[in-house]
């Protein structure tokens, strides 16, 4: 999707953006996981303004998913968003997710915060 998004015209980009947002809220956890894997690259292709306006809500939804495997992958998205955003935008949109992930009930999510700590800290 990121490559197709950048190659497309304005109407195609709107379709790809709507598709990405729909996939983030799919009923199947495997679809949400796969979408989460590619959300960071898609955000880089979409650019900062589109990401803040259109994709942050999808990111927040995935970061609070009922499946710990999806929440786990959202931390990689947090790092990608942090690289894309300014420090103040990162504190507003990414830091709350990192803080809640550090207190997550699933040890795998907390482990990923610890493992990705330097990357996440550099994003702030």
mmCIF file of N, CA, C and O in Angstrom, residues 15-112:
data_model
loop_
_atom_site.group_PDB
_atom_site.id
_atom_site.type_symbol
_atom_site.label_atom_id
_atom_site.label_comp_id
_atom_site.label_asym_id
_atom_site.label_seq_id
_atom_site.Cartn_x
_atom_site.Cartn_y
_atom_site.Cartn_z
ATOM 1 N N UNK A 15 -8.694 6.570 -1.651
ATOM 2 C CA UNK A 15 -9.166 5.186 -1.576
ATOM 3 C C UNK A 15 -8.223 4.348 -0.718
ATOM 4 O O UNK A 15 -8.671 3.574 0.147
ATOM 5 N N UNK A 16 -6.919 4.486 -0.941
ATOM 6 C CA UNK A 16 -5.945 3.725 -0.149
ATOM 7 C C UNK A 16 -5.999 4.098 1.333
ATOM 8 O O UNK A 16 -5.887 3.245 2.204
ATOM 9 N N UNK A 17 -6.173 5.367 1.602
ATOM 10 C CA UNK A 17 -6.267 5.828 2.981
ATOM 11 C C UNK A 17 -7.507 5.249 3.653
ATOM 12 O O UNK A 17 -7.428 4.757 4.788
ATOM 13 N N UNK A 18 -8.631 5.276 2.969
ATOM 14 C CA UNK A 18 -9.866 4.697 3.513
ATOM 15 C C UNK A 18 -9.713 3.194 3.725
ATOM 16 O O UNK A 18 -10.184 2.648 4.737
ATOM 17 N N UNK A 19 -9.040 2.522 2.805
ATOM 18 C CA UNK A 19 -8.806 1.087 2.938
ATOM 19 C C UNK A 19 -7.935 0.777 4.158
ATOM 20 O O UNK A 19 -8.227 -0.139 4.928
ATOM 21 N N UNK A 20 -6.884 1.552 4.349
ATOM 22 C CA UNK A 20 -6.002 1.339 5.499
ATOM 23 C C UNK A 20 -6.761 1.541 6.808
ATOM 24 O O UNK A 20 -6.640 0.739 7.733
ATOM 25 N N UNK A 21 -7.573 2.587 6.863
ATOM 26 C CA UNK A 21 -8.353 2.844 8.079
ATOM 27 C C UNK A 21 -9.356 1.727 8.337
ATOM 28 O O UNK A 21 -9.571 1.320 9.484
ATOM 29 N N UNK A 22 -9.955 1.206 7.273
ATOM 30 C CA UNK A 22 -10.911 0.099 7.416
ATOM 31 C C UNK A 22 -10.207 -1.166 7.891
ATOM 32 O O UNK A 22 -10.720 -1.883 8.759
ATOM 33 N N UNK A 23 -9.035 -1.457 7.352
ATOM 34 C CA UNK A 23 -8.296 -2.651 7.755
ATOM 35 C C UNK A 23 -7.839 -2.577 9.214
ATOM 36 O O UNK A 23 -7.755 -3.600 9.890
ATOM 37 N N UNK A 24 -7.572 -1.365 9.701
ATOM 38 C CA UNK A 24 -7.178 -1.199 11.108
ATOM 39 C C UNK A 24 -8.302 -1.601 12.060
ATOM 40 O O UNK A 24 -8.046 -1.956 13.206
ATOM 41 N N UNK A 25 -9.528 -1.553 11.587
ATOM 42 C CA UNK A 25 -10.687 -1.861 12.427
ATOM 43 C C UNK A 25 -11.384 -3.161 12.007
ATOM 44 O O UNK A 25 -12.520 -3.406 12.382
ATOM 45 N N UNK A 26 -10.684 -3.983 11.248
ATOM 46 C CA UNK A 26 -11.257 -5.247 10.790
ATOM 47 C C UNK A 26 -11.590 -6.151 11.967
ATOM 48 O O UNK A 26 -10.967 -6.065 13.030
ATOM 49 N N UNK A 27 -12.563 -7.024 11.781
ATOM 50 C CA UNK A 27 -12.972 -7.950 12.843
ATOM 51 C C UNK A 27 -11.916 -9.010 13.143
ATOM 52 O O UNK A 27 -11.838 -9.500 14.269
ATOM 53 N N UNK A 28 -11.127 -9.380 12.156
ATOM 54 C CA UNK A 28 -10.151 -10.459 12.323
ATOM 55 C C UNK A 28 -8.841 -9.923 12.912
ATOM 56 O O UNK A 28 -8.232 -9.014 12.345
ATOM 57 N N UNK A 29 -8.399 -10.499 14.021
ATOM 58 C CA UNK A 29 -7.143 -10.054 14.620
ATOM 59 C C UNK A 29 -5.938 -10.192 13.683
ATOM 60 O O UNK A 29 -5.040 -9.347 13.708
ATOM 61 N N UNK A 30 -5.920 -11.212 12.851
ATOM 62 C CA UNK A 30 -4.797 -11.387 11.930
ATOM 63 C C UNK A 30 -4.724 -10.245 10.918
ATOM 64 O O UNK A 30 -3.631 -9.818 10.543
ATOM 65 N N UNK A 31 -5.862 -9.736 10.510
ATOM 66 C CA UNK A 31 -5.886 -8.600 9.583
ATOM 67 C C UNK A 31 -5.383 -7.352 10.295
ATOM 68 O O UNK A 31 -4.582 -6.590 9.733
ATOM 69 N N UNK A 32 -5.818 -7.139 11.517
ATOM 70 C CA UNK A 32 -5.347 -5.965 12.280
ATOM 71 C C UNK A 32 -3.846 -6.052 12.523
ATOM 72 O O UNK A 32 -3.144 -5.043 12.432
ATOM 73 N N UNK A 33 -3.345 -7.251 12.810
ATOM 74 C CA UNK A 33 -1.901 -7.423 13.001
ATOM 75 C C UNK A 33 -1.136 -7.087 11.731
ATOM 76 O O UNK A 33 -0.134 -6.368 11.763
ATOM 77 N N UNK A 34 -1.587 -7.631 10.615
ATOM 78 C CA UNK A 34 -0.911 -7.369 9.340
ATOM 79 C C UNK A 34 -0.958 -5.888 8.990
ATOM 80 O O UNK A 34 0.028 -5.327 8.496
ATOM 81 N N UNK A 35 -2.073 -5.261 9.260
ATOM 82 C CA UNK A 35 -2.206 -3.827 8.997
ATOM 83 C C UNK A 35 -1.265 -3.028 9.890
ATOM 84 O O UNK A 35 -0.624 -2.075 9.441
ATOM 85 N N UNK A 36 -1.174 -3.432 11.125
ATOM 86 C CA UNK A 36 -0.304 -2.740 12.081
ATOM 87 C C UNK A 36 1.165 -2.828 11.644
ATOM 88 O O UNK A 36 1.919 -1.868 11.805
ATOM 89 N N UNK A 37 1.541 -3.956 11.069
ATOM 90 C CA UNK A 37 2.920 -4.129 10.600
ATOM 91 C C UNK A 37 3.268 -3.078 9.545
ATOM 92 O O UNK A 37 4.386 -2.574 9.503
ATOM 93 N N UNK A 38 2.300 -2.708 8.717
ATOM 94 C CA UNK A 38 2.563 -1.804 7.601
ATOM 95 C C UNK A 38 2.129 -0.364 7.849
ATOM 96 O O UNK A 38 2.373 0.499 7.002
ATOM 97 N N UNK A 39 1.505 -0.099 8.976
ATOM 98 C CA UNK A 39 0.987 1.247 9.235
ATOM 99 C C UNK A 39 2.093 2.295 9.317
ATOM 100 O O UNK A 39 1.935 3.410 8.831
ATOM 101 N N UNK A 40 3.222 1.962 9.896
ATOM 102 C CA UNK A 40 4.322 2.916 10.001
ATOM 103 C C UNK A 40 4.858 3.329 8.634
ATOM 104 O O UNK A 40 5.074 4.521 8.373
ATOM 105 N N UNK A 41 5.055 2.353 7.747
ATOM 106 C CA UNK A 41 5.520 2.666 6.399
ATOM 107 C C UNK A 41 4.471 3.453 5.623
ATOM 108 O O UNK A 41 4.804 4.363 4.858
ATOM 109 N N UNK A 42 3.209 3.096 5.827
ATOM 110 C CA UNK A 42 2.132 3.824 5.156
ATOM 111 C C UNK A 42 2.103 5.276 5.631
ATOM 112 O O UNK A 42 1.919 6.198 4.833
ATOM 113 N N UNK A 43 2.295 5.484 6.923
ATOM 114 C CA UNK A 43 2.305 6.841 7.473
ATOM 115 C C UNK A 43 3.444 7.666 6.884
ATOM 116 O O UNK A 43 3.265 8.848 6.565
ATOM 117 N N UNK A 44 4.601 7.055 6.722
ATOM 118 C CA UNK A 44 5.731 7.769 6.117
ATOM 119 C C UNK A 44 5.395 8.177 4.688
ATOM 120 O O UNK A 44 5.723 9.281 4.257
ATOM 121 N N UNK A 45 4.727 7.280 3.950
ATOM 122 C CA UNK A 45 4.340 7.590 2.576
ATOM 123 C C UNK A 45 3.249 8.667 2.534
ATOM 124 O O UNK A 45 3.251 9.521 1.651
ATOM 125 N N UNK A 46 2.346 8.632 3.499
ATOM 126 C CA UNK A 46 1.240 9.591 3.530
ATOM 127 C C UNK A 46 1.694 10.980 3.953
ATOM 128 O O UNK A 46 1.088 11.981 3.574
ATOM 129 N N UNK A 47 2.733 11.051 4.758
ATOM 130 C CA UNK A 47 3.225 12.338 5.232
ATOM 131 C C UNK A 47 2.654 12.710 6.586
ATOM 132 O O UNK A 47 1.659 12.153 7.041
ATOM 133 N N UNK A 48 3.295 13.658 7.222
ATOM 134 C CA UNK A 48 2.955 14.034 8.595
ATOM 135 C C UNK A 48 1.533 14.571 8.728
ATOM 136 O O UNK A 48 0.789 14.155 9.610
ATOM 137 N N UNK A 49 1.139 15.483 7.870
ATOM 138 C CA UNK A 49 -0.191 16.099 8.012
ATOM 139 C C UNK A 49 -1.315 15.075 7.860
ATOM 140 O O UNK A 49 -2.260 15.067 8.650
ATOM 141 N N UNK A 50 -1.210 14.222 6.855
ATOM 142 C CA UNK A 50 -2.230 13.192 6.644
ATOM 143 C C UNK A 50 -2.231 12.198 7.785
ATOM 144 O O UNK A 50 -3.293 11.746 8.229
ATOM 145 N N UNK A 51 -1.053 11.857 8.272
ATOM 146 C CA UNK A 51 -0.961 10.906 9.386
ATOM 147 C C UNK A 51 -1.651 11.461 10.619
ATOM 148 O O UNK A 51 -2.445 10.769 11.263
ATOM 149 N N UNK A 52 -1.367 12.704 10.961
ATOM 150 C CA UNK A 52 -1.995 13.305 12.134
ATOM 151 C C UNK A 52 -3.503 13.419 11.940
ATOM 152 O O UNK A 52 -4.286 13.066 12.828
ATOM 153 N N UNK A 53 -3.916 13.851 10.784
ATOM 154 C CA UNK A 53 -5.333 14.087 10.517
ATOM 155 C C UNK A 53 -6.126 12.790 10.370
ATOM 156 O O UNK A 53 -7.252 12.690 10.847
ATOM 157 N N UNK A 54 -5.538 11.775 9.737
ATOM 158 C CA UNK A 54 -6.297 10.585 9.353
ATOM 159 C C UNK A 54 -5.892 9.289 10.055
ATOM 160 O O UNK A 54 -6.729 8.405 10.226
ATOM 161 N N UNK A 55 -4.628 9.143 10.424
ATOM 162 C CA UNK A 55 -4.157 7.836 10.887
ATOM 163 C C UNK A 55 -3.923 7.716 12.387
ATOM 164 O O UNK A 55 -3.822 6.610 12.901
ATOM 165 N N UNK A 56 -3.823 8.824 13.086
ATOM 166 C CA UNK A 56 -3.587 8.753 14.533
ATOM 167 C C UNK A 56 -4.725 8.029 15.244
ATOM 168 O O UNK A 56 -4.494 7.233 16.156
ATOM 169 N N UNK A 57 -5.951 8.270 14.822
ATOM 170 C CA UNK A 57 -7.084 7.585 15.468
ATOM 171 C C UNK A 57 -7.019 6.078 15.236
ATOM 172 O O UNK A 57 -7.328 5.293 16.137
ATOM 173 N N UNK A 58 -6.592 5.655 14.063
ATOM 174 C CA UNK A 58 -6.430 4.219 13.790
ATOM 175 C C UNK A 58 -5.298 3.639 14.630
ATOM 176 O O UNK A 58 -5.401 2.522 15.147
ATOM 177 N N UNK A 59 -4.225 4.397 14.766
ATOM 178 C CA UNK A 59 -3.105 3.977 15.617
ATOM 179 C C UNK A 59 -3.561 3.804 17.062
ATOM 180 O O UNK A 59 -3.253 2.798 17.705
ATOM 181 N N UNK A 60 -4.315 4.760 17.567
ATOM 182 C CA UNK A 60 -4.823 4.658 18.942
ATOM 183 C C UNK A 60 -5.729 3.444 19.108
ATOM 184 O O UNK A 60 -5.683 2.760 20.135
ATOM 185 N N UNK A 61 -6.545 3.172 18.106
ATOM 186 C CA UNK A 61 -7.427 2.009 18.139
ATOM 187 C C UNK A 61 -6.609 0.722 18.216
ATOM 188 O O UNK A 61 -6.898 -0.172 19.030
ATOM 189 N N UNK A 62 -5.569 0.617 17.395
ATOM 190 C CA UNK A 62 -4.725 -0.587 17.407
ATOM 191 C C UNK A 62 -3.937 -0.715 18.705
ATOM 192 O O UNK A 62 -3.742 -1.823 19.210
ATOM 193 N N UNK A 63 -3.496 0.397 19.245
ATOM 194 C CA UNK A 63 -2.711 0.369 20.487
ATOM 195 C C UNK A 63 -3.549 -0.068 21.682
ATOM 196 O O UNK A 63 -3.003 -0.504 22.692
ATOM 197 N N UNK A 64 -4.873 0.027 21.557
ATOM 198 C CA UNK A 64 -5.774 -0.385 22.639
ATOM 199 C C UNK A 64 -6.536 -1.658 22.280
ATOM 200 O O UNK A 64 -7.543 -1.974 22.908
ATOM 201 N N UNK A 65 -6.054 -2.383 21.288
ATOM 202 C CA UNK A 65 -6.722 -3.587 20.806
ATOM 203 C C UNK A 65 -6.818 -4.637 21.909
ATOM 204 O O UNK A 65 -6.005 -4.667 22.824
ATOM 205 N N UNK A 66 -7.825 -5.489 21.795
ATOM 206 C CA UNK A 66 -8.007 -6.565 22.781
ATOM 207 C C UNK A 66 -6.934 -7.641 22.657
ATOM 208 O O UNK A 66 -6.652 -8.347 23.622
ATOM 209 N N UNK A 67 -6.323 -7.766 21.497
ATOM 210 C CA UNK A 67 -5.281 -8.766 21.266
ATOM 211 C C UNK A 67 -3.909 -8.175 21.611
ATOM 212 O O UNK A 67 -3.514 -7.146 21.067
ATOM 213 N N UNK A 68 -3.192 -8.851 22.496
ATOM 214 C CA UNK A 68 -1.874 -8.328 22.865
ATOM 215 C C UNK A 68 -0.905 -8.346 21.691
ATOM 216 O O UNK A 68 -0.013 -7.516 21.608
ATOM 217 N N UNK A 69 -1.093 -9.261 20.740
ATOM 218 C CA UNK A 69 -0.200 -9.303 19.580
ATOM 219 C C UNK A 69 -0.347 -8.053 18.721
ATOM 220 O O UNK A 69 0.619 -7.605 18.096
ATOM 221 N N UNK A 70 -1.520 -7.465 18.682
ATOM 222 C CA UNK A 70 -1.735 -6.221 17.940
ATOM 223 C C UNK A 70 -1.143 -5.054 18.729
ATOM 224 O O UNK A 70 -0.456 -4.194 18.159
ATOM 225 N N UNK A 71 -1.393 -5.017 20.031
ATOM 226 C CA UNK A 71 -0.827 -3.937 20.865
ATOM 227 C C UNK A 71 0.691 -3.958 20.799
ATOM 228 O O UNK A 71 1.337 -2.905 20.748
ATOM 229 N N UNK A 72 1.259 -5.139 20.768
ATOM 230 C CA UNK A 72 2.700 -5.317 20.683
ATOM 231 C C UNK A 72 3.253 -4.670 19.410
ATOM 232 O O UNK A 72 4.227 -3.921 19.452
ATOM 233 N N UNK A 73 2.609 -4.934 18.294
ATOM 234 C CA UNK A 73 3.061 -4.372 17.021
ATOM 235 C C UNK A 73 2.830 -2.866 16.927
ATOM 236 O O UNK A 73 3.517 -2.175 16.174
ATOM 237 N N UNK A 74 1.891 -2.353 17.690
ATOM 238 C CA UNK A 74 1.632 -0.908 17.652
ATOM 239 C C UNK A 74 2.819 -0.104 18.180
ATOM 240 O O UNK A 74 2.959 1.074 17.861
ATOM 241 N N UNK A 75 3.691 -0.732 18.951
ATOM 242 C CA UNK A 75 4.867 -0.022 19.454
ATOM 243 C C UNK A 75 5.856 0.286 18.333
ATOM 244 O O UNK A 75 6.547 1.304 18.374
ATOM 245 N N UNK A 76 5.918 -0.564 17.331
ATOM 246 C CA UNK A 76 6.759 -0.263 16.172
ATOM 247 C C UNK A 76 6.166 0.911 15.388
ATOM 248 O O UNK A 76 6.897 1.727 14.840
ATOM 249 N N UNK A 77 4.847 0.975 15.349
ATOM 250 C CA UNK A 77 4.179 2.111 14.716
ATOM 251 C C UNK A 77 4.479 3.385 15.517
ATOM 252 O O UNK A 77 4.723 4.444 14.941
ATOM 253 N N UNK A 78 4.478 3.266 16.842
ATOM 254 C CA UNK A 78 4.790 4.424 17.688
ATOM 255 C C UNK A 78 6.173 4.973 17.354
ATOM 256 O O UNK A 78 6.356 6.193 17.267
ATOM 257 N N UNK A 79 7.131 4.090 17.166
ATOM 258 C CA UNK A 79 8.480 4.527 16.819
ATOM 259 C C UNK A 79 8.498 5.216 15.450
ATOM 260 O O UNK A 79 9.143 6.256 15.280
ATOM 261 N N UNK A 80 7.770 4.661 14.490
ATOM 262 C CA UNK A 80 7.701 5.276 13.151
ATOM 263 C C UNK A 80 7.021 6.634 13.202
ATOM 264 O O UNK A 80 7.481 7.592 12.569
ATOM 265 N N UNK A 81 5.928 6.729 13.962
ATOM 266 C CA UNK A 81 5.242 8.015 14.109
ATOM 267 C C UNK A 81 6.156 9.025 14.795
ATOM 268 O O UNK A 81 6.175 10.192 14.430
ATOM 269 N N UNK A 82 6.895 8.583 15.784
ATOM 270 C CA UNK A 82 7.796 9.468 16.495
ATOM 271 C C UNK A 82 8.870 10.060 15.603
ATOM 272 O O UNK A 82 9.278 11.207 15.787
ATOM 273 N N UNK A 83 9.315 9.294 14.635
ATOM 274 C CA UNK A 83 10.309 9.799 13.685
ATOM 275 C C UNK A 83 9.694 10.788 12.705
ATOM 276 O O UNK A 83 10.375 11.669 12.189
ATOM 277 N N UNK A 84 8.416 10.642 12.450
ATOM 278 C CA UNK A 84 7.715 11.486 11.487
ATOM 279 C C UNK A 84 7.261 12.814 12.103
ATOM 280 O O UNK A 84 7.270 13.846 11.441
ATOM 281 N N UNK A 85 6.894 12.777 13.383
ATOM 282 C CA UNK A 85 6.317 13.940 14.058
ATOM 283 C C UNK A 85 7.382 14.825 14.687
ATOM 284 O O UNK A 85 8.490 14.395 14.953
ATOM 285 N N UNK A 86 6.978 16.054 14.985
ATOM 286 C CA UNK A 86 7.830 16.957 15.766
ATOM 287 C C UNK A 86 7.816 16.477 17.220
ATOM 288 O O UNK A 86 6.945 15.686 17.601
ATOM 289 N N UNK A 87 8.744 16.949 18.055
ATOM 290 C CA UNK A 87 8.740 16.524 19.460
ATOM 291 C C UNK A 87 7.423 16.799 20.182
ATOM 292 O O UNK A 87 6.931 15.955 20.925
ATOM 293 N N UNK A 88 6.815 17.954 19.939
ATOM 294 C CA UNK A 88 5.549 18.248 20.627
ATOM 295 C C UNK A 88 4.421 17.356 20.124
ATOM 296 O O UNK A 88 3.571 16.916 20.906
ATOM 297 N N UNK A 89 4.405 17.064 18.839
ATOM 298 C CA UNK A 89 3.384 16.161 18.285
ATOM 299 C C UNK A 89 3.578 14.740 18.799
ATOM 300 O O UNK A 89 2.606 14.035 19.078
ATOM 301 N N UNK A 90 4.831 14.344 18.936
ATOM 302 C CA UNK A 90 5.129 13.013 19.466
ATOM 303 C C UNK A 90 4.653 12.894 20.902
ATOM 304 O O UNK A 90 4.042 11.897 21.291
ATOM 305 N N UNK A 91 4.904 13.921 21.696
ATOM 306 C CA UNK A 91 4.438 13.900 23.088
ATOM 307 C C UNK A 91 2.916 13.854 23.166
ATOM 308 O O UNK A 91 2.355 13.202 24.038
ATOM 309 N N UNK A 92 2.255 14.506 22.252
ATOM 310 C CA UNK A 92 0.795 14.539 22.259
ATOM 311 C C UNK A 92 0.186 13.228 21.773
ATOM 312 O O UNK A 92 -0.758 12.717 22.374
ATOM 313 N N UNK A 93 0.718 12.649 20.704
ATOM 314 C CA UNK A 93 0.083 11.506 20.065
ATOM 315 C C UNK A 93 0.703 10.152 20.385
ATOM 316 O O UNK A 93 0.011 9.134 20.317
ATOM 317 N N UNK A 94 1.991 10.131 20.708
ATOM 318 C CA UNK A 94 2.698 8.858 20.881
ATOM 319 C C UNK A 94 3.004 8.546 22.345
ATOM 320 O O UNK A 94 2.846 7.403 22.780
ATOM 321 N N UNK A 95 3.416 9.534 23.107
ATOM 322 C CA UNK A 95 3.802 9.291 24.500
ATOM 323 C C UNK A 95 2.707 8.628 25.328
ATOM 324 O O UNK A 95 3.001 7.683 26.079
ATOM 325 N N UNK A 96 1.439 9.029 25.217
ATOM 326 C CA UNK A 96 0.409 8.342 26.010
ATOM 327 C C UNK A 96 0.309 6.841 25.703
ATOM 328 O O UNK A 96 0.065 6.031 26.602
ATOM 329 N N UNK A 97 0.538 6.474 24.455
ATOM 330 C CA UNK A 97 0.492 5.056 24.075
ATOM 331 C C UNK A 97 1.682 4.316 24.681
ATOM 332 O O UNK A 97 1.538 3.196 25.184
ATOM 333 N N UNK A 98 2.847 4.925 24.643
ATOM 334 C CA UNK A 98 4.033 4.288 25.231
ATOM 335 C C UNK A 98 3.829 4.103 26.738
ATOM 336 O O UNK A 98 4.135 3.044 27.287
ATOM 337 N N UNK A 99 3.306 5.130 27.401
ATOM 338 C CA UNK A 99 3.076 5.029 28.842
ATOM 339 C C UNK A 99 2.075 3.933 29.179
ATOM 340 O O UNK A 99 2.296 3.156 30.110
ATOM 341 N N UNK A 100 0.988 3.858 28.435
ATOM 342 C CA UNK A 100 -0.002 2.802 28.722
ATOM 343 C C UNK A 100 0.550 1.427 28.376
ATOM 344 O O UNK A 100 0.247 0.441 29.062
ATOM 345 N N UNK A 101 1.375 1.341 27.343
ATOM 346 C CA UNK A 101 1.982 0.049 26.983
ATOM 347 C C UNK A 101 2.964 -0.422 28.048
ATOM 348 O O UNK A 101 3.091 -1.623 28.290
ATOM 349 N N UNK A 102 3.638 0.502 28.693
ATOM 350 C CA UNK A 102 4.573 0.132 29.757
ATOM 351 C C UNK A 102 3.848 -0.436 30.972
ATOM 352 O O UNK A 102 4.439 -1.150 31.783
ATOM 353 N N UNK A 103 2.543 -0.147 31.083
ATOM 354 C CA UNK A 103 1.728 -0.674 32.186
ATOM 355 C C UNK A 103 0.738 -1.750 31.712
ATOM 356 O O UNK A 103 -0.169 -2.118 32.443
ATOM 357 N N UNK A 104 0.919 -2.233 30.492
ATOM 358 C CA UNK A 104 -0.013 -3.193 29.899
ATOM 359 C C UNK A 104 -0.086 -4.462 30.743
ATOM 360 O O UNK A 104 0.887 -4.854 31.389
ATOM 361 N N UNK A 105 -1.243 -5.119 30.698
ATOM 362 C CA UNK A 105 -1.428 -6.346 31.464
ATOM 363 C C UNK A 105 -0.655 -7.520 30.867
ATOM 364 O O UNK A 105 -0.338 -8.469 31.575
ATOM 365 N N UNK A 106 -0.324 -7.447 29.577
ATOM 366 C CA UNK A 106 0.398 -8.533 28.915
ATOM 367 C C UNK A 106 1.906 -8.310 29.021
ATOM 368 O O UNK A 106 2.408 -7.245 28.632
ATOM 369 N N UNK A 107 2.593 -9.310 29.505
ATOM 370 C CA UNK A 107 4.040 -9.174 29.672
ATOM 371 C C UNK A 107 4.737 -8.977 28.332
ATOM 372 O O UNK A 107 5.753 -8.289 28.257
ATOM 373 N N UNK A 108 4.194 -9.541 27.254
ATOM 374 C CA UNK A 108 4.822 -9.404 25.934
ATOM 375 C C UNK A 108 4.840 -7.951 25.476
ATOM 376 O O UNK A 108 5.795 -7.499 24.845
ATOM 377 N N UNK A 109 3.801 -7.222 25.790
ATOM 378 C CA UNK A 109 3.744 -5.806 25.408
ATOM 379 C C UNK A 109 4.755 -5.015 26.236
ATOM 380 O O UNK A 109 5.498 -4.184 25.695
ATOM 381 N N UNK A 110 4.793 -5.277 27.532
ATOM 382 C CA UNK A 110 5.767 -4.587 28.387
ATOM 383 C C UNK A 110 7.197 -4.927 27.968
ATOM 384 O O UNK A 110 8.082 -4.062 27.961
ATOM 385 N N UNK A 111 7.420 -6.168 27.592
ATOM 386 C CA UNK A 111 8.731 -6.610 27.114
ATOM 387 C C UNK A 111 9.124 -5.827 25.860
ATOM 388 O O UNK A 111 10.268 -5.396 25.724
ATOM 389 N N UNK A 112 8.180 -5.627 24.941
ATOM 390 C CA UNK A 112 8.459 -4.888 23.714
ATOM 391 C C UNK A 112 8.795 -3.429 24.019
ATOM 392 O O UNK A 112 9.656 -2.841 23.364
#
